[in-house]
Structures are given as C-alpha cells and as structure tokens.
Coordinates of C-alpha atoms in Angstrom, one line a residue:
G1 CA 6.9 76.9 217.6
I2 CA 5.7 80.4 218.4
Q3 CA 6.5 80.1 222.1
R4 CA 10.0 78.8 221.3
N5 CA 10.7 81.5 218.7
P6 CA 8.5 84.6 218.8
Y7 CA 10.8 86.4 216.4
A8 CA 10.1 83.9 213.7
A9 CA 6.4 84.1 214.4
W10 CA 6.6 87.9 214.1
E11 CA 8.1 87.6 210.7
W12 CA 5.6 84.9 209.7
G13 CA 2.8 87.4 210.6
M14 CA 4.5 90.0 208.3
V15 CA 4.6 87.5 205.4
E16 CA 0.9 86.8 205.9
R17 CA 0.2 90.6 205.8
V18 CA 2.1 91.0 202.6
A19 CA 0.2 88.0 201.1
G20 CA -3.1 89.8 202.0
N21 CA -4.1 87.4 204.7
Y22 CA -4.8 90.1 207.2
D23 CA -6.9 88.1 209.7
R24 CA -4.4 85.3 209.8
A25 CA -1.5 87.9 210.2
A26 CA -3.4 89.5 213.1
G27 CA -3.8 86.2 214.8
I28 CA -0.2 85.3 214.4
H29 CA 0.9 88.8 215.7
Q30 CA -1.3 88.3 218.7
L31 CA 0.3 85.0 219.5
A32 CA 3.8 86.5 219.0
S33 CA 2.8 89.3 221.4
N34 CA 1.8 86.8 224.0
A35 CA 5.1 84.9 223.5
F36 CA 7.2 88.0 223.8
E37 CA 5.3 88.9 227.1
E38 CA 6.1 85.5 228.4
I39 CA 9.8 85.9 227.9
G40 CA 9.8 89.4 229.3
D41 CA 10.3 91.3 226.1
K42 CA 7.6 94.0 226.6
P43 CA 8.7 96.4 223.8
R44 CA 8.4 93.6 221.1
A45 CA 5.1 92.5 222.6
V46 CA 3.8 96.0 222.2
I47 CA 5.1 96.2 218.6
C48 CA 3.3 93.0 217.8
R49 CA 0.1 94.4 219.2
L50 CA 0.5 97.4 217.0
D51 CA 1.1 95.1 214.1
R52 CA -2.1 93.3 214.9
G53 CA -4.0 96.5 214.7
L54 CA -2.4 97.4 211.4
D55 CA -3.2 93.9 210.0
L56 CA -6.9 94.3 211.0
A57 CA -7.0 97.9 209.6
A58 CA -5.5 96.7 206.3
G59 CA -8.2 94.1 206.1
L60 CA -11.1 96.6 206.3
N61 CA -12.9 97.3 203.1
E62 CA -15.1 100.3 202.1
D63 CA -18.2 98.7 203.5
S64 CA -16.6 98.2 206.9
G65 CA -15.7 101.9 207.1
R66 CA -19.2 103.2 206.0
K67 CA -21.5 100.6 207.6
G68 CA -19.5 99.3 210.5
V69 CA -19.9 95.7 209.3
S70 CA -19.4 93.4 212.3
G71 CA -18.1 96.3 214.2
D72 CA -14.7 96.0 212.6
V73 CA -13.9 99.7 212.6
T74 CA -14.7 99.9 216.3
K75 CA -12.7 96.8 217.1
V76 CA -9.6 98.0 215.1
K77 CA -9.8 101.4 216.8
E78 CA -9.9 99.9 220.3
I79 CA -7.0 97.5 219.5
L80 CA -4.8 100.3 218.1
E81 CA -5.7 102.7 221.0
T82 CA -4.8 100.1 223.6
A83 CA -1.6 99.2 221.8
I84 CA -0.6 102.9 221.4
Q85 CA -1.3 103.5 225.0
A86 CA 1.0 100.6 225.9
T87 CA 3.9 102.3 224.2
V88 CA 4.0 104.9 227.0
N89 CA 6.8 104.1 229.4
T90 CA 7.8 101.0 227.5
E91 CA 11.5 100.5 227.7
G92 CA 13.9 98.0 226.4

C-alpha cells in the first residue's frame, strides 16, 4: 500500500501522530519518505523526514530531555538536523 500511494501513507502518519502514537507515526512517515524518493518526489520525501523528526520529538517525555533515556534526544536532534539540511536546494 505505501509504495503505491505514499500520499495516503503520509496522511496515515498524521492520524497516528494526532492519536498520540508517535513511534508508529515516525515509522510510517519514514516509509512514506522512502516511497516518495522512489517516485522522484524529493520535496515530499524531505517533508516526511521532517514529520518523522517531529513525531519523535512529540514522543519525548521529561525524563528523555533530562536524562537522555535511550539517547532519544540525540537521535531526534540528528534526524531533524539531517532533514532540515535536506531542505536546502530542494525544488519541486
């Protein structure tokens, strides 16, 4: 399904985010990003990567921020920095 319709997958990820299923939303947004890349839609692939970072950031709790539980803060920061850097020179 995701490979055939990455737009629907993107929306599915948003629904999961609104439902508070942040890890699941992040995974879906990553798959949607991959699918957009495969069809040559780089701008939407980048947006999905940004969404993934936002999903993961939304799922952080106070302990994650203070104690670095499982390295979540570092991971989210790296994902967002990479996604933001990919926005440079993205056209479409």
